[in-house]
Every structure is written in C-alpha cells, then in structure tokens.
C-alpha cells in the first residue's frame, strides 16, 4: 500500500525509501506542499470598460523542493545511505507514489524527480551532507492515500408486505418455457452442459453420472433458490426428469445459507409436492441425472408453485429493501476528483448520470456476467476487462470522460441501462480518492 512506511508527521516516502523524522535523512524544509500551484487564468479583458470577463482557472504542475541533511547513526553506513538516496531519487520516465504526512494529514501524489542537489563540500566529506530534491507532479492535486468506494445495482422494486396469497408459479417466463438466456440455469463445472442461443430453447447434456441441473434465481436471502417460509406448500414440476430418467429434487436452505433438508422423487418422476420444513428461507429446484447422455435434450417446461392462500401472518415481514439504482460518492476534499467507474454485467447500454450536473457516461455495449467495463476519467480511457479499448462505444449522450469529475461534496448519480434488458445482477462501482489543493 502507498505510504505504508509513513507513521508520523514530518515523514516522506518515495521510491520505497522513508525520509524525514526518525530516519537518517533529516528534513529541513519542504517547499510547495501547501502552496497553490501556478494557475493559468483565462480571464478576457473587456474592450470598453474596466475589468475582465472571468475565465477558467486551470492549475499547472506542482513542484516540491525538499531540503535535507544526511545524519548517519554510524559513519560506516554513509556510503550505503548515499547509494539508497541516489537510487530512490534517480530520474524515471514514469511518476511514482509520493506520500507526505504533515499536520496529521497523510496525502498522496504522483511525482518524479527533476532535480537533485548534493554538493560535495566539507560537510559531505565529514559524512553529513546537506542537499535538496525537487519533485514535479503533473497532477497538482493531493489525494487521500486510501481509496473510497461505493456502488449500486440497477433499480429494483421494494417487495413490500409479504402476502403469501394464492399459490402461483414463481419462475420466470423463460424458465417456465425452457427458453431464453442460459443464466436461468446452472451446473457445477459445466456438467451437465447447458447449451442454447440465449433466445430459443435451452438444452442440457449430462457428461457424467450424478450431475445436477439447477434452476437459478437471484434471492436476497442468498444464492440458493426462491424465498419460502416454513409451512408453505411447494410444488416443483418439470418436463426434463421423465425424458432423461432423472430425479426431481428440492433442496431446502435456512438462514445464513445453511442446508436443512432435501426432498426427492422417484427416478423419472417430474413432480414433487411438499410442505416447506420449519426454518426454511429458500428452496432450490434441481434435476439429478443418473446416467450419461449421448446428446443434448431440451430442458423443457417447468414451474415452481409456492403459496398458502392464508394472507399475512404476524409478525409482519416487509421483505428485503430493493435497490434505488442511486449512488452518492462524497469527495471530502476541496479539489475536484476524477473517479474510476466500473460497470459489471449482465447489462446492455450501461449509463451513469450525475443528476445535478447532467453529466453522463453511457456506452452502447452488451456486457456478460463476467465482463467489467472500466472508465478511468482521469486518463480518459474505456477498457473492457482491462485489455481492450471500448471508448468508441460512447453514445452521443455521453460526455467526455475527463469532464466526469466529483466536485467537493456529494455528487448524486443514477445507474440505468436499456430497460428491455434489465438484470438485477448488473452493478456499477465508483472509486475515487478525496482530492485537495
């Protein structure tokens, strides 16, 4: 971690070396740290009256000069101290982390050495030379060492008061018909193998004995199936088990994803009806394959019916709160910060909008569940999975990435996507460092 060697005021870490208090590199003065960097003032004089029209204020580079004296604890170590100093302050093509702690505040900058002075005078020959180092920082802002992170999923409705109500099929239309995106089912290690074009019928093929096809659901209680309450009647029906001679299974899970029990059918039986056991919070429908299959077969139709028809019961269960799709990163500094934005699939045309300024990041791209689209607003880059540029997918509504800054204070944002491709698993993450002049 940047600055992990710094423990108190008056210390500087650069190039893997700690300077300043408690070290043999004793600091005399640091110039430019709390100074404002040079500002390019874009004001334009008025041609017919006094004064000017105020223009933009753009900060230039920041230069820091550190004056120091080397005071070895043991004169025999003087050559090693000099060698370490020279290595840490050698010119480099890229900037490196520079961490300074003063007045109880530890700040990070990216810098490189542009000048080092170490006169070979009488102090030098005595092993106690004085010198100076000048760093230049292309970004004049100072940042918190620790990165701040926040994020949200797409908007989701509040479930509200949990009426058990009349029994009803809880599966999606695709799962009911056996068609559509393949993430509606899953299997361990791709066995059995699930195939399809993501639109039409989905198929499955058992490659070994004992494989399980699981119907998937994004459950707020965990990743173990549909919400259920102890005592509720549950019926799982599928067309697959009779075709392949498989076993229809219901796995029951309790709080904290603890396994409670399992209900199974006879081989080739496509329906299981049972009352949920006490303590159950999730039910997971499965078909277990008893034999290897020579070729794929359609998954076919299915349904999962849950409900008692008894209305509400006390104590009332209002359900898990839904997502608002909103996020409000808070820049605690006094300078604008450039965030890194990460969109995670499955999502189509992800969009993040600053609701007060109207600035938008939007990309005409489809992200799978394993995809991450990373926007570095400081560098102005848009990378898919860290390797391939996708900046060309920015839509007309999207603003230039480098203008998408977090001003001091709170910046409310809204995460949205192409509405017809909504998936609750999609998310956005915003990372930033509080920035200071």
PDB file of N, CA, C and O in Angstrom, residues 262-292:
ATOM      1  N   UNK A 262     -33.536 -32.236   2.123  1.00  0.00           N
ATOM      2  CA  UNK A 262     -33.698 -32.471   0.696  1.00  0.00           C
ATOM      3  C   UNK A 262     -34.918 -33.365   0.472  1.00  0.00           C
ATOM      4  O   UNK A 262     -35.104 -34.356   1.180  1.00  0.00           O
ATOM      5  N   UNK A 263     -35.742 -32.979  -0.512  1.00  0.00           N
ATOM      6  CA  UNK A 263     -36.887 -33.786  -0.907  1.00  0.00           C
ATOM      7  C   UNK A 263     -36.642 -34.318  -2.312  1.00  0.00           C
ATOM      8  O   UNK A 263     -36.296 -33.539  -3.211  1.00  0.00           O
ATOM      9  N   UNK A 264     -36.780 -35.647  -2.522  1.00  0.00           N
ATOM     10  CA  UNK A 264     -36.502 -36.241  -3.822  1.00  0.00           C
ATOM     11  C   UNK A 264     -37.689 -37.079  -4.288  1.00  0.00           C
ATOM     12  O   UNK A 264     -38.501 -37.560  -3.498  1.00  0.00           O
ATOM     13  N   UNK A 265     -37.754 -37.242  -5.627  1.00  0.00           N
ATOM     14  CA  UNK A 265     -38.795 -38.068  -6.235  1.00  0.00           C
ATOM     15  C   UNK A 265     -38.196 -39.412  -6.638  1.00  0.00           C
ATOM     16  O   UNK A 265     -36.984 -39.640  -6.522  1.00  0.00           O
ATOM     17  N   UNK A 266     -39.036 -40.281  -7.164  1.00  0.00           N
ATOM     18  CA  UNK A 266     -38.552 -41.491  -7.809  1.00  0.00           C
ATOM     19  C   UNK A 266     -37.943 -41.129  -9.160  1.00  0.00           C
ATOM     20  O   UNK A 266     -38.248 -40.086  -9.742  1.00  0.00           O
ATOM     21  N   UNK A 267     -37.061 -41.995  -9.683  1.00  0.00           N
ATOM     22  CA  UNK A 267     -36.442 -41.737 -10.983  1.00  0.00           C
ATOM     23  C   UNK A 267     -37.524 -41.632 -12.056  1.00  0.00           C
ATOM     24  O   UNK A 267     -38.449 -42.451 -12.122  1.00  0.00           O
ATOM     25  N   UNK A 268     -37.406 -40.593 -12.885  1.00  0.00           N
ATOM     26  CA  UNK A 268     -38.345 -40.391 -13.976  1.00  0.00           C
ATOM     27  C   UNK A 268     -39.605 -39.656 -13.584  1.00  0.00           C
ATOM     28  O   UNK A 268     -40.450 -39.374 -14.444  1.00  0.00           O
ATOM     29  N   UNK A 269     -39.750 -39.307 -12.317  1.00  0.00           N
ATOM     30  CA  UNK A 269     -40.938 -38.587 -11.856  1.00  0.00           C
ATOM     31  C   UNK A 269     -40.689 -37.093 -11.961  1.00  0.00           C
ATOM     32  O   UNK A 269     -39.684 -36.584 -11.469  1.00  0.00           O
ATOM     33  N   UNK A 270     -41.600 -36.363 -12.582  1.00  0.00           N
ATOM     34  CA  UNK A 270     -41.366 -34.947 -12.863  1.00  0.00           C
ATOM     35  C   UNK A 270     -41.992 -33.985 -11.892  1.00  0.00           C
ATOM     36  O   UNK A 270     -41.915 -32.771 -12.120  1.00  0.00           O
ATOM     37  N   UNK A 271     -42.627 -34.447 -10.822  1.00  0.00           N
ATOM     38  CA  UNK A 271     -43.284 -33.541  -9.883  1.00  0.00           C
ATOM     39  C   UNK A 271     -42.966 -33.929  -8.453  1.00  0.00           C
ATOM     40  O   UNK A 271     -42.972 -35.117  -8.103  1.00  0.00           O
ATOM     41  N   UNK A 272     -42.694 -32.896  -7.627  1.00  0.00           N
ATOM     42  CA  UNK A 272     -42.534 -33.065  -6.189  1.00  0.00           C
ATOM     43  C   UNK A 272     -43.430 -32.042  -5.512  1.00  0.00           C
ATOM     44  O   UNK A 272     -43.345 -30.842  -5.805  1.00  0.00           O
ATOM     45  N   UNK A 273     -44.304 -32.474  -4.604  1.00  0.00           N
ATOM     46  CA  UNK A 273     -45.159 -31.582  -3.817  1.00  0.00           C
ATOM     47  C   UNK A 273     -44.906 -31.853  -2.351  1.00  0.00           C
ATOM     48  O   UNK A 273     -44.976 -33.006  -1.901  1.00  0.00           O
ATOM     49  N   UNK A 274     -44.631 -30.799  -1.570  1.00  0.00           N
ATOM     50  CA  UNK A 274     -44.269 -30.983  -0.171  1.00  0.00           C
ATOM     51  C   UNK A 274     -44.488 -29.662   0.566  1.00  0.00           C
ATOM     52  O   UNK A 274     -44.593 -28.599  -0.056  1.00  0.00           O
ATOM     53  N   UNK A 275     -44.558 -29.732   1.881  1.00  0.00           N
ATOM     54  CA  UNK A 275     -44.638 -28.536   2.715  1.00  0.00           C
ATOM     55  C   UNK A 275     -43.222 -28.151   3.145  1.00  0.00           C
ATOM     56  O   UNK A 275     -42.447 -29.007   3.586  1.00  0.00           O
ATOM     57  N   UNK A 276     -42.886 -26.872   3.021  1.00  0.00           N
ATOM     58  CA  UNK A 276     -41.543 -26.412   3.391  1.00  0.00           C
ATOM     59  C   UNK A 276     -41.275 -26.681   4.862  1.00  0.00           C
ATOM     60  O   UNK A 276     -42.133 -26.424   5.712  1.00  0.00           O
ATOM     61  N   UNK A 277     -40.083 -27.204   5.186  1.00  0.00           N
ATOM     62  CA  UNK A 277     -39.761 -27.500   6.588  1.00  0.00           C
ATOM     63  C   UNK A 277     -39.616 -26.234   7.419  1.00  0.00           C
ATOM     64  O   UNK A 277     -39.354 -25.145   6.896  1.00  0.00           O
ATOM     65  N   UNK A 278     -39.792 -26.369   8.727  1.00  0.00           N
ATOM     66  CA  UNK A 278     -39.631 -25.249   9.644  1.00  0.00           C
ATOM     67  C   UNK A 278     -38.210 -24.691   9.541  1.00  0.00           C
ATOM     68  O   UNK A 278     -37.235 -25.449   9.506  1.00  0.00           O
ATOM     69  N   UNK A 279     -38.095 -23.377   9.463  1.00  0.00           N
ATOM     70  CA  UNK A 279     -36.787 -22.736   9.374  1.00  0.00           C
ATOM     71  C   UNK A 279     -36.300 -22.503   7.969  1.00  0.00           C
ATOM     72  O   UNK A 279     -35.264 -21.864   7.752  1.00  0.00           O
ATOM     73  N   UNK A 280     -37.025 -22.996   6.972  1.00  0.00           N
ATOM     74  CA  UNK A 280     -36.595 -22.810   5.585  1.00  0.00           C
ATOM     75  C   UNK A 280     -36.788 -21.366   5.160  1.00  0.00           C
ATOM     76  O   UNK A 280     -37.808 -20.742   5.483  1.00  0.00           O
ATOM     77  N   UNK A 281     -35.810 -20.827   4.443  1.00  0.00           N
ATOM     78  CA  UNK A 281     -35.926 -19.490   3.856  1.00  0.00           C
ATOM     79  C   UNK A 281     -35.761 -19.533   2.344  1.00  0.00           C
ATOM     80  O   UNK A 281     -36.071 -18.567   1.658  1.00  0.00           O
ATOM     81  N   UNK A 282     -35.234 -20.651   1.797  1.00  0.00           N
ATOM     82  CA  UNK A 282     -35.019 -20.772   0.360  1.00  0.00           C
ATOM     83  C   UNK A 282     -35.290 -22.200  -0.083  1.00  0.00           C
ATOM     84  O   UNK A 282     -35.043 -23.158   0.662  1.00  0.00           O
ATOM     85  N   UNK A 283     -35.791 -22.337  -1.316  1.00  0.00           N
ATOM     86  CA  UNK A 283     -35.979 -23.645  -1.924  1.00  0.00           C
ATOM     87  C   UNK A 283     -35.292 -23.645  -3.281  1.00  0.00           C
ATOM     88  O   UNK A 283     -35.402 -22.690  -4.053  1.00  0.00           O
ATOM     89  N   UNK A 284     -34.583 -24.714  -3.573  1.00  0.00           N
ATOM     90  CA  UNK A 284     -33.754 -24.815  -4.769  1.00  0.00           C
ATOM     91  C   UNK A 284     -34.198 -26.020  -5.598  1.00  0.00           C
ATOM     92  O   UNK A 284     -33.989 -27.159  -5.193  1.00  0.00           O
ATOM     93  N   UNK A 285     -34.847 -25.804  -6.764  1.00  0.00           N
ATOM     94  CA  UNK A 285     -35.298 -26.915  -7.606  1.00  0.00           C
ATOM     95  C   UNK A 285     -34.177 -27.456  -8.488  1.00  0.00           C
ATOM     96  O   UNK A 285     -33.413 -26.693  -9.086  1.00  0.00           O
ATOM     97  N   UNK A 286     -34.076 -28.794  -8.582  1.00  0.00           N
ATOM     98  CA  UNK A 286     -32.958 -29.458  -9.257  1.00  0.00           C
ATOM     99  C   UNK A 286     -33.474 -30.708  -9.969  1.00  0.00           C
ATOM    100  O   UNK A 286     -34.438 -31.337  -9.524  1.00  0.00           O
ATOM    101  N   UNK A 287     -32.797 -31.056 -11.080  1.00  0.00           N
ATOM    102  CA  UNK A 287     -32.955 -32.389 -11.659  1.00  0.00           C
ATOM    103  C   UNK A 287     -31.595 -33.074 -11.610  1.00  0.00           C
ATOM    104  O   UNK A 287     -30.597 -32.522 -12.082  1.00  0.00           O
ATOM    105  N   UNK A 288     -31.556 -34.268 -11.025  1.00  0.00           N
ATOM    106  CA  UNK A 288     -30.325 -35.050 -10.907  1.00  0.00           C
ATOM    107  C   UNK A 288     -30.296 -36.115 -12.004  1.00  0.00           C
ATOM    108  O   UNK A 288     -31.264 -36.858 -12.186  1.00  0.00           O
ATOM    109  N   UNK A 289     -29.158 -36.177 -12.745  1.00  0.00           N
ATOM    110  CA  UNK A 289     -29.018 -37.120 -13.853  1.00  0.00           C
ATOM    111  C   UNK A 289     -28.343 -38.398 -13.364  1.00  0.00           C
ATOM    112  O   UNK A 289     -27.234 -38.349 -12.808  1.00  0.00           O
ATOM    113  N   UNK A 290     -28.996 -39.521 -13.597  1.00  0.00           N
ATOM    114  CA  UNK A 290     -28.468 -40.794 -13.120  1.00  0.00           C
ATOM    115  C   UNK A 290     -27.573 -41.476 -14.132  1.00  0.00           C
ATOM    116  O   UNK A 290     -26.806 -42.379 -13.780  1.00  0.00           O
ATOM    117  N   UNK A 291     -27.655 -41.077 -15.405  1.00  0.00           N
ATOM    118  CA  UNK A 291     -26.861 -41.712 -16.456  1.00  0.00           C
ATOM    119  C   UNK A 291     -26.251 -40.663 -17.366  1.00  0.00           C
ATOM    120  O   UNK A 291     -26.734 -39.524 -17.446  1.00  0.00           O
ATOM    121  N   UNK A 292     -25.198 -41.072 -18.070  1.00  0.00           N
ATOM    122  CA  UNK A 292     -24.559 -40.213 -19.071  1.00  0.00           C
ATOM    123  C   UNK A 292     -25.452 -40.145 -20.307  1.00  0.00           C
ATOM    124  O   UNK A 292     -26.094 -41.124 -20.686  1.00  0.00           O
TER     125      UNK A 292
END
